[in-house]
Every structure is written in C-alpha cells, then in structure tokens.
PDB file of C-alpha atoms in Angstrom:
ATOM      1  CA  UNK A   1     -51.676 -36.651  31.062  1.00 47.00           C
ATOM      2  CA  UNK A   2     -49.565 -34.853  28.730  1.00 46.00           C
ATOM      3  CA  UNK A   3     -46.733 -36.040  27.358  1.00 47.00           C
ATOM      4  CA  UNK A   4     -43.426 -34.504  27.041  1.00 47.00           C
ATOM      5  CA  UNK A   5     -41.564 -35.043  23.855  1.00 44.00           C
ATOM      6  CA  UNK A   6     -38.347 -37.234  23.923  1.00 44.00           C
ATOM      7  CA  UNK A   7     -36.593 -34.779  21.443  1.00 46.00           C
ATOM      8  CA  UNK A   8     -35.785 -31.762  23.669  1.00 45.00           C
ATOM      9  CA  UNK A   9     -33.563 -29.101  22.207  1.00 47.00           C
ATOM     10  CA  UNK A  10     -29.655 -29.248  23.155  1.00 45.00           C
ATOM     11  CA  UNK A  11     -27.770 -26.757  23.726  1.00 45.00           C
ATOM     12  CA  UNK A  12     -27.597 -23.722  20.884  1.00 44.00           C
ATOM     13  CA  UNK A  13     -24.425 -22.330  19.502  1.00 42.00           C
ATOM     14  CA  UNK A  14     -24.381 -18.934  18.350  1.00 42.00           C
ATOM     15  CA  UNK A  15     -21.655 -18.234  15.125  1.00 40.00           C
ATOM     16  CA  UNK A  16     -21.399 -14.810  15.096  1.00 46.00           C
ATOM     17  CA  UNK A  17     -19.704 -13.599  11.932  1.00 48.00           C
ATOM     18  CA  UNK A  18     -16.573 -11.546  12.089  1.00 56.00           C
ATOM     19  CA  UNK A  19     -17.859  -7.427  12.336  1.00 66.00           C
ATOM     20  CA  UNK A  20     -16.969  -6.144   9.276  1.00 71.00           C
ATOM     21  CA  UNK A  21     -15.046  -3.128  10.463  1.00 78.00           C
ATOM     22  CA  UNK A  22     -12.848  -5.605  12.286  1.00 84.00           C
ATOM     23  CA  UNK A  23     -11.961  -7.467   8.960  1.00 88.00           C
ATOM     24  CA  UNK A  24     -11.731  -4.673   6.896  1.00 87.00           C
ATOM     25  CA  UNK A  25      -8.997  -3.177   9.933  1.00 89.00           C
ATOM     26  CA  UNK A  26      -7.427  -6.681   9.755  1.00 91.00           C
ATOM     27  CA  UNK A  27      -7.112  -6.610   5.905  1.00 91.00           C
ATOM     28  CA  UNK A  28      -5.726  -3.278   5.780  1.00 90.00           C
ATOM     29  CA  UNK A  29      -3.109  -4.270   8.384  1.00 92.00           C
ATOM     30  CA  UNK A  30      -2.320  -7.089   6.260  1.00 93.00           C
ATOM     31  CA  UNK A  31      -1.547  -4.131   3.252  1.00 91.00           C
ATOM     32  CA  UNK A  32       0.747  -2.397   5.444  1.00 92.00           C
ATOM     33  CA  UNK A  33       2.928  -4.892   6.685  1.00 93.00           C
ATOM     34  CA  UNK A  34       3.436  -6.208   2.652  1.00 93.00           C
ATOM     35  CA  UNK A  35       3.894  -2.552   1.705  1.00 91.00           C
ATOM     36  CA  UNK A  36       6.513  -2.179   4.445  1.00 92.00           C
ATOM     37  CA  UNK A  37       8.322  -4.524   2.659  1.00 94.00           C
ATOM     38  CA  UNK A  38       8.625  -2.498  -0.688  1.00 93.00           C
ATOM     39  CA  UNK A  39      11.442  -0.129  -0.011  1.00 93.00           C
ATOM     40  CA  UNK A  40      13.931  -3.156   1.645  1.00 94.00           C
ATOM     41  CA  UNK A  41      12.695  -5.044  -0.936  1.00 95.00           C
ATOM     42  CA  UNK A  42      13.184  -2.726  -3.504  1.00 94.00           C
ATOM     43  CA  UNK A  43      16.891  -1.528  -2.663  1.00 93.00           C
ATOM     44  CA  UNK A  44      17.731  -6.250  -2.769  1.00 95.00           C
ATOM     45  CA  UNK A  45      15.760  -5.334  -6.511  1.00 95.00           C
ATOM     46  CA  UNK A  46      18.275  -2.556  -7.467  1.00 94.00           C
ATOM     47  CA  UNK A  47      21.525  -4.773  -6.552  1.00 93.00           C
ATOM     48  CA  UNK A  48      20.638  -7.240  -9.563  1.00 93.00           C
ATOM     49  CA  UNK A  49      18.378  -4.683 -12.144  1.00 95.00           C
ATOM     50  CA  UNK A  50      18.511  -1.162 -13.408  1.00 94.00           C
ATOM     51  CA  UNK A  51      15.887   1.384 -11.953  1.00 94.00           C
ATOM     52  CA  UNK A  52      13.774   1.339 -15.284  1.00 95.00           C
ATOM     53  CA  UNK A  53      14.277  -2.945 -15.663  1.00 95.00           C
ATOM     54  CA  UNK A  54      12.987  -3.144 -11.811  1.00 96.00           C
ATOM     55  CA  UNK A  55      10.252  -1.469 -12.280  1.00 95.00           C
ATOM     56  CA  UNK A  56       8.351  -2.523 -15.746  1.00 96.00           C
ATOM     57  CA  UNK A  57       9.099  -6.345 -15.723  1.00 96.00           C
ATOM     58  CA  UNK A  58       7.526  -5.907 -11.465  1.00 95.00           C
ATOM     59  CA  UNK A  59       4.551  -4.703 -13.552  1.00 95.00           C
ATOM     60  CA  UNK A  60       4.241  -7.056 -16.525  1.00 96.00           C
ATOM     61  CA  UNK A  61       4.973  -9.778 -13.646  1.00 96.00           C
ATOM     62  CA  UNK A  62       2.019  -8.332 -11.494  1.00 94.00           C
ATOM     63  CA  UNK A  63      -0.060  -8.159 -14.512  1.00 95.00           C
ATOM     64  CA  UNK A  64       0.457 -11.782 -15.537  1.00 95.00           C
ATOM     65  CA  UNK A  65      -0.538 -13.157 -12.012  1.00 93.00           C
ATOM     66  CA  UNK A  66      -3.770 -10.734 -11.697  1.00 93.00           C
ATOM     67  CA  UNK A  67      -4.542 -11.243 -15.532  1.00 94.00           C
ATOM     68  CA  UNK A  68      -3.857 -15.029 -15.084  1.00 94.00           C
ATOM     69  CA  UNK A  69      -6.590 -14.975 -12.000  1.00 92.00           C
ATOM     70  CA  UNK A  70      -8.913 -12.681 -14.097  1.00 94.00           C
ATOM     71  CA  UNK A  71      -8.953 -14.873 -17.107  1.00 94.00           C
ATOM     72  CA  UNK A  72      -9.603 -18.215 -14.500  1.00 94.00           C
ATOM     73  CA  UNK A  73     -12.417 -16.832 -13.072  1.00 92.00           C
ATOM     74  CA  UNK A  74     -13.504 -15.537 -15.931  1.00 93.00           C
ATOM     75  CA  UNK A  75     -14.299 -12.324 -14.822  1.00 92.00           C
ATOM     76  CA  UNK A  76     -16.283  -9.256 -17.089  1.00 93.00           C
ATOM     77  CA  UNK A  77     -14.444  -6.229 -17.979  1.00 93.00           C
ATOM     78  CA  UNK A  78     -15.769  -3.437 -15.514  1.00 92.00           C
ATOM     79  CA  UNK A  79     -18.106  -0.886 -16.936  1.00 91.00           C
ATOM     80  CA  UNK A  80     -17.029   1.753 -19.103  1.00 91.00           C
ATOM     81  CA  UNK A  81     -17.469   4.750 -16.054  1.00 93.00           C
ATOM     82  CA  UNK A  82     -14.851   2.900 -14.016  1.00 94.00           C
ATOM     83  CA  UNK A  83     -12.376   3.242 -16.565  1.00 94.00           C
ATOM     84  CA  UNK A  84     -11.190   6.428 -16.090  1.00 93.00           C
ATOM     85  CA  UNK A  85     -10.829   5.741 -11.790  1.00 92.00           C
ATOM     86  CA  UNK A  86      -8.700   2.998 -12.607  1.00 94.00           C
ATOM     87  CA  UNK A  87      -5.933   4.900 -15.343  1.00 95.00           C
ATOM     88  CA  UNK A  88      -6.281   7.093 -11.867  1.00 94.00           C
ATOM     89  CA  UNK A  89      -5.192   4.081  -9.969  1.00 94.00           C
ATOM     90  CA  UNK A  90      -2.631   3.003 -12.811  1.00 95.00           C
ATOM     91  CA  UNK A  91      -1.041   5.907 -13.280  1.00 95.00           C
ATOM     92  CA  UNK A  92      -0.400   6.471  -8.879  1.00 94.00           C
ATOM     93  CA  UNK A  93       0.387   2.830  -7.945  1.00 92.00           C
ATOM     94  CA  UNK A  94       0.853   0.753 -10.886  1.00 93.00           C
ATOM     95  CA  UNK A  95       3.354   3.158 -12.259  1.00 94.00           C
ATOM     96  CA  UNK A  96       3.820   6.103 -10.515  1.00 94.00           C
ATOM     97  CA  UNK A  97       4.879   5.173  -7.142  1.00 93.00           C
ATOM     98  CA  UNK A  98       7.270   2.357  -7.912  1.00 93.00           C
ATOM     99  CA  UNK A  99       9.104   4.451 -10.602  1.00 94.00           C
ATOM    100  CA  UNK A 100       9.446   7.869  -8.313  1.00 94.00           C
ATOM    101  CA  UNK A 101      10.159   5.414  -5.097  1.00 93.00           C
ATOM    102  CA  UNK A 102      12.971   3.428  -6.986  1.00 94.00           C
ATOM    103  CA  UNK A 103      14.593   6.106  -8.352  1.00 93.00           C
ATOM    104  CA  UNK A 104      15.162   7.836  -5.068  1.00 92.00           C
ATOM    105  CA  UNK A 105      16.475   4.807  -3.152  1.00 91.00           C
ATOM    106  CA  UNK A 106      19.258   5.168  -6.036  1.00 90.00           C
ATOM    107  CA  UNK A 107      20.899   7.692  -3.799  1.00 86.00           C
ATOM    108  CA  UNK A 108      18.051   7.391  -0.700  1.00 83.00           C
ATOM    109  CA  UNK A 109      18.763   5.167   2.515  1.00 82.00           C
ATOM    110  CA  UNK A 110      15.350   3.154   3.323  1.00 84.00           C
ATOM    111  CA  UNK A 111      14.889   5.185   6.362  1.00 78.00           C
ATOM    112  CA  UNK A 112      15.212   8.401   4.693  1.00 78.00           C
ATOM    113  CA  UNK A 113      12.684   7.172   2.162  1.00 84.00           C
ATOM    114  CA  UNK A 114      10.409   6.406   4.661  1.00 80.00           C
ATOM    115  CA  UNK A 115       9.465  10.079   4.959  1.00 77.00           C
ATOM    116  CA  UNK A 116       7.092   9.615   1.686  1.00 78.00           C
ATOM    117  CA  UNK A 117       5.018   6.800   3.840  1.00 78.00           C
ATOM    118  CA  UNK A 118       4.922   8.640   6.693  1.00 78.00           C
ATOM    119  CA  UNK A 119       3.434  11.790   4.859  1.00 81.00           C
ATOM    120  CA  UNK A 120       1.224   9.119   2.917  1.00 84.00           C
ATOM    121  CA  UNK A 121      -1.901   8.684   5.397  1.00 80.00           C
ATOM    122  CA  UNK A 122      -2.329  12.687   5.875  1.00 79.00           C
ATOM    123  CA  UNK A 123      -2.303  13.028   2.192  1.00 83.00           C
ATOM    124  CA  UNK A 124      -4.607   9.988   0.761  1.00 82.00           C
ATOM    125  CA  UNK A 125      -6.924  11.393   4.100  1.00 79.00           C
ATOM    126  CA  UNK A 126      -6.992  14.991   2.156  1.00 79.00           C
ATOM    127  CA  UNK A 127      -7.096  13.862  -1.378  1.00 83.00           C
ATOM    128  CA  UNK A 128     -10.073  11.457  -0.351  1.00 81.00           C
ATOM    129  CA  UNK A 129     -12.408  14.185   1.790  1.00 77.00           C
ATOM    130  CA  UNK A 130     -11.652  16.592  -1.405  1.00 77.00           C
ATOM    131  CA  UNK A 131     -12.987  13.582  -3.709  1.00 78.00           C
ATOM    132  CA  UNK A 132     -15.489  11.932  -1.389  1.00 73.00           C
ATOM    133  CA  UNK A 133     -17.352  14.566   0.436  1.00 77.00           C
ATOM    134  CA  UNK A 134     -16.477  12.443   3.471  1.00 75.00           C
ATOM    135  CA  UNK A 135     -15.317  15.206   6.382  1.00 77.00           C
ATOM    136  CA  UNK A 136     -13.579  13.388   9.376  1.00 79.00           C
ATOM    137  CA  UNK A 137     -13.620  14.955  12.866  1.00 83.00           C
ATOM    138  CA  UNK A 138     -11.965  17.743  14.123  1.00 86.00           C
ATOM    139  CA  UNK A 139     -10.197  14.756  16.556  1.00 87.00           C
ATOM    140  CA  UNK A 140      -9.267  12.777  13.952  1.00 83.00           C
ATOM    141  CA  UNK A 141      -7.649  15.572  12.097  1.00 85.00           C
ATOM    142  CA  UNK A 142      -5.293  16.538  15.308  1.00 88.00           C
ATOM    143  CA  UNK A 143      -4.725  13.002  15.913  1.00 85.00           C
ATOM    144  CA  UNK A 144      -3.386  12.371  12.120  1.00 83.00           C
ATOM    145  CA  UNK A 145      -1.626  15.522  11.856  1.00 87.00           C
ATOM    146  CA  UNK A 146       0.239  14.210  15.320  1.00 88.00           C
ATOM    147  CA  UNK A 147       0.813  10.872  14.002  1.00 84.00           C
ATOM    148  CA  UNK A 148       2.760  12.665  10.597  1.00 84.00           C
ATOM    149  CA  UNK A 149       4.515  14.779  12.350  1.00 85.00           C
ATOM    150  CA  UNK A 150       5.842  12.083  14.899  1.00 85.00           C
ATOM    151  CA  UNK A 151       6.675  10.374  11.851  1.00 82.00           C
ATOM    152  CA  UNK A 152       8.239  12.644   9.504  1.00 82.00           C
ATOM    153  CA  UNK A 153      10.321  13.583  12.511  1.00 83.00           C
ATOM    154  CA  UNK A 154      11.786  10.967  13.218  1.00 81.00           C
ATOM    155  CA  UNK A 155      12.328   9.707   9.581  1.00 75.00           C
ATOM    156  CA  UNK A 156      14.098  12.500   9.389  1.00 78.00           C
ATOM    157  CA  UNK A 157      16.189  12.415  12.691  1.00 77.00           C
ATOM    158  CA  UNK A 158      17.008   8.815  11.260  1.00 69.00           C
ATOM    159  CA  UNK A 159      18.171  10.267   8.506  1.00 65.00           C
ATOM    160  CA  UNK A 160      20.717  12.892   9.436  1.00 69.00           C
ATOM    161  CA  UNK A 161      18.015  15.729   8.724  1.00 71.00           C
ATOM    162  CA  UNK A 162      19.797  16.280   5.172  1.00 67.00           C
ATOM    163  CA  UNK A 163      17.141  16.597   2.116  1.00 66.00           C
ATOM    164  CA  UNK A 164      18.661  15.332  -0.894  1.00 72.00           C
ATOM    165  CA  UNK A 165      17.673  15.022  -4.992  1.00 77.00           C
ATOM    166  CA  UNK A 166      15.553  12.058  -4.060  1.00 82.00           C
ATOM    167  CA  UNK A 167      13.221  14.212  -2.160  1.00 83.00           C
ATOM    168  CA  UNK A 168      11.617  15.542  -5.235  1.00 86.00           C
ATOM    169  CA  UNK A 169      11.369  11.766  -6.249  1.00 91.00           C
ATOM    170  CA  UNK A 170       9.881  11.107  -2.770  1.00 89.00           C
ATOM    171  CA  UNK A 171       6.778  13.604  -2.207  1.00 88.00           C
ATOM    172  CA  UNK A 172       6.062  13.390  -6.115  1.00 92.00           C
ATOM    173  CA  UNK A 173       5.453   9.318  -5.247  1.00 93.00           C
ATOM    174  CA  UNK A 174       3.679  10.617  -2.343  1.00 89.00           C
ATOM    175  CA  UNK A 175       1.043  12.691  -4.439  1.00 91.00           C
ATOM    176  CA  UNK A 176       0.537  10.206  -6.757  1.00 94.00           C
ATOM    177  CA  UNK A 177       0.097   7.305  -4.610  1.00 92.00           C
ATOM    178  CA  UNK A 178      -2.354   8.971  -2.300  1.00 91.00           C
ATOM    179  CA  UNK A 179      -4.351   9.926  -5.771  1.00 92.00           C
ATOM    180  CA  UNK A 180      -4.027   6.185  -6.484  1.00 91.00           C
ATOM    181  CA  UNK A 181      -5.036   4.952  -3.486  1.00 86.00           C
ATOM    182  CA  UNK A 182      -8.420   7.009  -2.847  1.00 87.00           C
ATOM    183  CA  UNK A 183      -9.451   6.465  -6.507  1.00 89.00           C
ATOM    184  CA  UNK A 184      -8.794   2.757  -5.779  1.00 86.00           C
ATOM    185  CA  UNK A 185     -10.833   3.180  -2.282  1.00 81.00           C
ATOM    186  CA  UNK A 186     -13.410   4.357  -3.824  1.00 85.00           C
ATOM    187  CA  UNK A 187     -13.613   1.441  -6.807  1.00 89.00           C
ATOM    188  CA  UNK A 188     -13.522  -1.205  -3.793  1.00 83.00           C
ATOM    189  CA  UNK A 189     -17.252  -0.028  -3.150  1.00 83.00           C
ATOM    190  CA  UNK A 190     -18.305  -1.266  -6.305  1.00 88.00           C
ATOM    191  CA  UNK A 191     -15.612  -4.147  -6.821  1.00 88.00           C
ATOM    192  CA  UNK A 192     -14.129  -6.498  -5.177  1.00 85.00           C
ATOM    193  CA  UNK A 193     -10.455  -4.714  -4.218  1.00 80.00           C
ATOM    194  CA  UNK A 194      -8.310  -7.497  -6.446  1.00 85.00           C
ATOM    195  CA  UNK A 195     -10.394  -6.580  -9.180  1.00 91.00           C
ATOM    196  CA  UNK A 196      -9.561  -2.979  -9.146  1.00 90.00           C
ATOM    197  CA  UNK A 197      -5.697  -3.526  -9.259  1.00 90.00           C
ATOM    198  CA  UNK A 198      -5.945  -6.295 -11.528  1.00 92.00           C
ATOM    199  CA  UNK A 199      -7.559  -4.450 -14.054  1.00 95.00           C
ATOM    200  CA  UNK A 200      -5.124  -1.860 -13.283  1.00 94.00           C
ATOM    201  CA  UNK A 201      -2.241  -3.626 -13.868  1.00 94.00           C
ATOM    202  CA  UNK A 202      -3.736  -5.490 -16.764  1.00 95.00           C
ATOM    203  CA  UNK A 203      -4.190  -1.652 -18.182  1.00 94.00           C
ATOM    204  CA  UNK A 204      -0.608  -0.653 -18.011  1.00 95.00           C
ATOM    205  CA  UNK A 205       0.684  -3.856 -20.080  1.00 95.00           C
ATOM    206  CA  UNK A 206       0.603  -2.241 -23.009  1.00 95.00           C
ATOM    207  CA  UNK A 207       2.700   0.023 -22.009  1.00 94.00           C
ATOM    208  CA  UNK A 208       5.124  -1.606 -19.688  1.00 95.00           C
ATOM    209  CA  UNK A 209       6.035  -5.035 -21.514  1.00 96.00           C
ATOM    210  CA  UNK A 210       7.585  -2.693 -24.078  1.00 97.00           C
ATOM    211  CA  UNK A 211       8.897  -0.470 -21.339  1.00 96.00           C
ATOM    212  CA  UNK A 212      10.154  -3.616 -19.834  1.00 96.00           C
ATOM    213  CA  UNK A 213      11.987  -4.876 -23.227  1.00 96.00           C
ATOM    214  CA  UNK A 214      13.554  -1.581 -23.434  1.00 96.00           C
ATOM    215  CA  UNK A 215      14.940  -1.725 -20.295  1.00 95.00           C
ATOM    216  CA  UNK A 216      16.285  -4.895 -20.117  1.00 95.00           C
ATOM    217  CA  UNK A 217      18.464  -3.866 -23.015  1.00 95.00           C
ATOM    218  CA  UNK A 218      19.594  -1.356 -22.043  1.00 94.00           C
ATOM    219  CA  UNK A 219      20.462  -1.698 -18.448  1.00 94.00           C
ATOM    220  CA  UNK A 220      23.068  -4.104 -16.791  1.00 92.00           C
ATOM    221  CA  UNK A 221      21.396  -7.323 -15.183  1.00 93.00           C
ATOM    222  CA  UNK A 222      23.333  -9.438 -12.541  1.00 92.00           C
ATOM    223  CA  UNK A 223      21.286 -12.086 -11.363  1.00 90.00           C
ATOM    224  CA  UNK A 224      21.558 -12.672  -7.479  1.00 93.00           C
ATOM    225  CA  UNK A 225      19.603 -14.059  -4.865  1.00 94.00           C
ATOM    226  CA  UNK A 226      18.780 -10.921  -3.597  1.00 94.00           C
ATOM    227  CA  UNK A 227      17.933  -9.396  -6.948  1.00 94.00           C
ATOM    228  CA  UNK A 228      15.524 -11.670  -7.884  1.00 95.00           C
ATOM    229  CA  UNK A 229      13.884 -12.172  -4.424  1.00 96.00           C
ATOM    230  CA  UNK A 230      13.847  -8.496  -4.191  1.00 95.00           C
ATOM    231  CA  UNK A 231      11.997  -8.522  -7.829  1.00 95.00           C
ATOM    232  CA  UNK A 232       9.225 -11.075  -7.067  1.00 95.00           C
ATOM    233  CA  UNK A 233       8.521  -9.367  -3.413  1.00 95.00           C
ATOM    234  CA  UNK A 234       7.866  -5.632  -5.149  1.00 94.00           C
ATOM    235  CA  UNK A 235       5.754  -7.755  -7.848  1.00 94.00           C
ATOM    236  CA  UNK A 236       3.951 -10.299  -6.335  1.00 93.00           C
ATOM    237  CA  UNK A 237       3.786  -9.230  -2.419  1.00 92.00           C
ATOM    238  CA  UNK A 238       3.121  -5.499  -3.053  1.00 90.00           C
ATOM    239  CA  UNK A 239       2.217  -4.857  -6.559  1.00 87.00           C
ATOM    240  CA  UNK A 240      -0.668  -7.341  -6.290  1.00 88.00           C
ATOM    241  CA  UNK A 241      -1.395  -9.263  -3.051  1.00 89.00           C
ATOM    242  CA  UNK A 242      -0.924  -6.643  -0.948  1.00 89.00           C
ATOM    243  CA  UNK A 243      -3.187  -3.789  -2.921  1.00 84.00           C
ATOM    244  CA  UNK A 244      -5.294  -6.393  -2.762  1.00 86.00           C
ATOM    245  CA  UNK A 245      -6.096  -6.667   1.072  1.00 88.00           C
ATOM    246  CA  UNK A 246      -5.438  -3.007   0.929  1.00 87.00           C
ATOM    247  CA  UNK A 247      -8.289  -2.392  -0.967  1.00 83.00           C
ATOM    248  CA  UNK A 248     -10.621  -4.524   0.717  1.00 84.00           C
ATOM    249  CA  UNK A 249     -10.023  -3.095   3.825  1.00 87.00           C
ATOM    250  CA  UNK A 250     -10.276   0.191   2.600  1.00 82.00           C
ATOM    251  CA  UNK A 251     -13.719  -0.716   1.147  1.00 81.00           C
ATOM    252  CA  UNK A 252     -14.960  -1.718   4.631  1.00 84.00           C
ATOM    253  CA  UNK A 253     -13.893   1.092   7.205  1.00 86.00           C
ATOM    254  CA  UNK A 254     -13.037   3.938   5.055  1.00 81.00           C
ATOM    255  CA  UNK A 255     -10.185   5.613   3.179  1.00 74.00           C
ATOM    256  CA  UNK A 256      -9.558   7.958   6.408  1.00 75.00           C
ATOM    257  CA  UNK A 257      -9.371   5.541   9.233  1.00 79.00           C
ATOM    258  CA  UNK A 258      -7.599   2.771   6.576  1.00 81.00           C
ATOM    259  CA  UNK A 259      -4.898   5.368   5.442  1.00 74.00           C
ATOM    260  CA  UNK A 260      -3.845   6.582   8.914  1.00 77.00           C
ATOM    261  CA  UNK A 261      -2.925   2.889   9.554  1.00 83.00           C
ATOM    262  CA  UNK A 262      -0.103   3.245   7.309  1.00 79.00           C
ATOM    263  CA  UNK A 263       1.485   5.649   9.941  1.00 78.00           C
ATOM    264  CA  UNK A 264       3.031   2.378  11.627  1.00 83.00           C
ATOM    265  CA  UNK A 265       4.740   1.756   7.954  1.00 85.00           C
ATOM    266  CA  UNK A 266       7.471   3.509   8.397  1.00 83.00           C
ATOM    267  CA  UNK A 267       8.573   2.103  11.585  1.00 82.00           C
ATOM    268  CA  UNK A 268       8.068  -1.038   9.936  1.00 89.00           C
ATOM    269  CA  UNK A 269       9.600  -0.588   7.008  1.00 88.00           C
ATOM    270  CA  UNK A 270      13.194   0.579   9.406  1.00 85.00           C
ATOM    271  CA  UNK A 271      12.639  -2.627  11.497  1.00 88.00           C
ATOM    272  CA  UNK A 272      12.902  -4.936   8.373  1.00 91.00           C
ATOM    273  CA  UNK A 273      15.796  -2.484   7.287  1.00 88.00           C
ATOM    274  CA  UNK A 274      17.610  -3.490   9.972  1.00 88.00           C
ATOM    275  CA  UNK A 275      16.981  -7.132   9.527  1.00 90.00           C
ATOM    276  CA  UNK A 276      17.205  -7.118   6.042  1.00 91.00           C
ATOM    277  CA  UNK A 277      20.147  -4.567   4.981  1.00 89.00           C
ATOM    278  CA  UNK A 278      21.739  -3.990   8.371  1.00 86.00           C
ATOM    279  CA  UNK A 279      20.739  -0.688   9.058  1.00 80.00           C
ATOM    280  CA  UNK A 280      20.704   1.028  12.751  1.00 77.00           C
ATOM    281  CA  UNK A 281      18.086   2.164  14.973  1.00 71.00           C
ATOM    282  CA  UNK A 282      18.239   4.955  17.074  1.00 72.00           C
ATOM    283  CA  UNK A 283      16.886   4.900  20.313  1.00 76.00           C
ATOM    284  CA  UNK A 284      14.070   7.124  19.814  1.00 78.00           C
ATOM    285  CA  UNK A 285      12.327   3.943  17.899  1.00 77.00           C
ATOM    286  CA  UNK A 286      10.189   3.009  20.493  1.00 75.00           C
ATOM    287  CA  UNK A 287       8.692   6.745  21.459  1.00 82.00           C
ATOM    288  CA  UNK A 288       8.225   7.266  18.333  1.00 82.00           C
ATOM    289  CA  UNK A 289       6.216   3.395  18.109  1.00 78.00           C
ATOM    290  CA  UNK A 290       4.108   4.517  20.949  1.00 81.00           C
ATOM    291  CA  UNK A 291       2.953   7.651  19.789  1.00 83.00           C
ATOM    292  CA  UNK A 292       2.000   6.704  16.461  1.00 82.00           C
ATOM    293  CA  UNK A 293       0.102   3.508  18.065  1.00 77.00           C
ATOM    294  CA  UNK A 294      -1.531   6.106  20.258  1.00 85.00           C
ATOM    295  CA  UNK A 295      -2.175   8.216  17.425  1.00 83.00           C
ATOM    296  CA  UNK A 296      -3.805   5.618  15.225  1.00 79.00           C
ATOM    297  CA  UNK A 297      -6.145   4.448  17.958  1.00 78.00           C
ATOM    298  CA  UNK A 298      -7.248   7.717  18.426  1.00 82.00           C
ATOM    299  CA  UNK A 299      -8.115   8.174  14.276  1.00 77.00           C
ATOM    300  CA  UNK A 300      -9.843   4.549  14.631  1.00 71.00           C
ATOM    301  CA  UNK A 301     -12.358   6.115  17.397  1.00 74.00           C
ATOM    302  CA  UNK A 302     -12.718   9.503  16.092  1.00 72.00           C
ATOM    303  CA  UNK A 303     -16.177   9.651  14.126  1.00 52.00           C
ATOM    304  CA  UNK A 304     -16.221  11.382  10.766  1.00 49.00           C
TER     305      UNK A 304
END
C-alpha cells in the first residue's frame, strides 16, 4: 500500500510584481503633480526674494540635498560621454526654465503662465522623435496636438487672451525645458533618474553659489512665511524630488507617452492657484479637464 505523505502542499500565493509601464505612469504622475506646484509656488517665492535671489540659492539648495545623497551613497561620477547630455539637462531645467519662468510671473498671472506647460508635452514629444529616432503614431500625434490646443485655449481664455512681455520669457522656458527634459529621458536609460539631476545640479554649483551671492546682495529680501515656503517647494519639491520621479517614469514608458501627461499640469497648476493665491476659475474648467483626460488616454494607447 502506498503511502501518502503527511506534508501536502497548501495553498500557493502568486506576488506578481507591479508592470513596469504602470510604475513608470505612476512615477511620472507623481512629477506632474510636484511640477504643478512650481508656478504657485514660485509667485509665494517672489513675495520674500528678488527674481535672480529665487532662483540661484533654489539651485545651490537643490544641489546640496542631491550632492548630500550622492556623496552618502557614495556614488561614481558618470562617464565622460554623459557629460555633455547632462550640461543639456543643466542648462533647460536646472537653469533655464526656472530663470525664464520666474521672470515672467514678475508681470504673468499663474494661469497665464500656464500656457508654457501646456505647450510643454507637444514640444519635449518633437524635440525627443528628432533626437531619438522614436516616431509615435499618426493617433497619438492628433490626440496630442488636441490635448495642446484644448490647453493653450483655455490658458488663454483664462487669461483675458492678452500676450504680454512675459510671453517671450514663457515659450523661451518652453524650448529649453523640453531640450532638458528629453536629454534627461534619455540619461534615465542608463541611470537611475535622481542621478541624472543630481549630477546636474551638482554641475551648475559653480556657477550658481556665486550667482546666488550676487544676488542676495543685490536684491531686497523680506523673509515671510510664504517666501520661504515658496523657496524650499521650487528647491526641494521640484528642483529635485520631483525630476526625480519624472525621470524614472520617463525611463520606463517613454518620453512621448510620459510628456503628454503633463497636459493635465496646467489645470493643476490653476486648481492650486485658486487654493493657494485666490485666483478664479471659469466655468469652462471642467470641459477643458475632460478633454485633456480623454486626450491623454488616447496618447497612452496609441502605439509608436
């Protein structure tokens, strides 16, 4: 007679691990809601610091929390051929885009500024199949290009549909960042995302702690609560942390698809406006929330 053995198998679990696109799409959310923080968080910034002083000491701060984390996990330089991608990534979002951005909300409303974002996926999309090779759909193309325009249109409804000096401020932040962004896309395959800002950042101190000194003695500083959280948002939430998840999820589905998620930024960006400096909505906020929600599920289903 045979026996049958006392220790019978129970019951197996299966842990599945999350599907990468899903995390990278969940990481690059993560980067837009921080970066929709920038421009509220910016104009608290400007109440307490000149345009120059708000924008160097957010970079030597950045710098000293990625260097700081760099240096702890002691962490090798990257390899000479990387270099030159991340001055690339220095130059758009370490320096470029903050400086162009802050001067125009000088004289710019948040909402008005939010035309530069909305512009931002179509552009980083164009600058990255003219770097990459990569050629999205014909579908994903009509579904972006709908997405801007909803965007842009109402940005500019929101805004009176007056252009003003800031606009040359605005769409030369918007050609810089979208350099800055595919170049740092592109790193992200090679290295892990925080690595690529961090060594961007880390690039630009010699350059902006003297920037910063200047600044700071030259321009008037009045220390308020909203100055100073405004300052350590713009440096810590999106000058590191949030290029951070950005990159990572850029790495994972794409520069496309990850850049045309940043069409929901502006209409984030005015709903934190209106909590933060008491701005007003129109009423075309929610059509315009639907079709760019519509729009961006389309680009996340359409095949390059």
């Amino acid at each position: 007679m045979k026996t049958q053995s006392s220790a019978t198998a129970g019951p197996t679990i299966a842990v599945t691990a999350p599907h990468p696109a899903r995390t990278g799409t969940l990481l690059a959310v993560l980067g837009v809601v921080a970066f929709s923080l920038t421009f509220p968080a910016t104009a608290w910034g400007l109440e307490g610091f000149g345009p120059w002083s708000l924008v160097a000491v957010r970079s030597v701060l950045a710098a000293l929390l990625a260097g700081g984390a760099l240096l702890a996990l002691r962490v090798a330089p990257p390899a000479r051929r990387h270099w030159a991608g991340l001055a690339v990534v220095a130059a758009g979002v370490v320096v470029g885009f903050p400086l162009l951005t802050t001067l125009a909300l000088r004289t710019s409303t948040t909402a008005h500024a939010a035309v530069v974002v909305g512009l931002l996926p179509l552009t980083t999309a164009l600058l990255s199949a003219l770097r990459t090779g990569i050629r999205p759909s014909r579908t994903f193309w009509a579904a972006a290009l709908a997405g801007a325009g909803a965007v842009v249109t109402f940005t500019v409804l929101q805004s009176g549909g007056a252009l003003t000096s800031a606009d040359l401020y605005l769409f030369g932040a918007l050609l810089v960042c979208a350099a800055g962004y595919t170049e740092g896309g592109r790193l992200a395959r090679v290295m892990p995302g925080w690595q690529v800002i961090g060594w961007a950042l880390v690039l630009c101190l010699p350059l902006t702690v003297p920037a910063a000194a200047l600044a700071l003695a030259h321009e008037p500083v009045r220390l308020t609560a909203h100055g100073v959280a405004g300052l350590l948002w713009v440096a810590a939430g999106s000058q590191f942390l949030g290029l951070v998840v950005w990159y990572r999820g850029m790495a994972a589905i794409g520069i496309p698809k990850a850049s045309q998620l940043q069409l929901a930024q502006p209409l984030l960006t005015l709903v934190w406006s209106v909590l933060l400096l008491g701005e007003h909505l129109t009423p075309a906020a929610p059509l315009t929330a639907a079709a760019v929600l519509v729009c961006i599920a389309v680009t996340q289903r359409a095949r390059g």
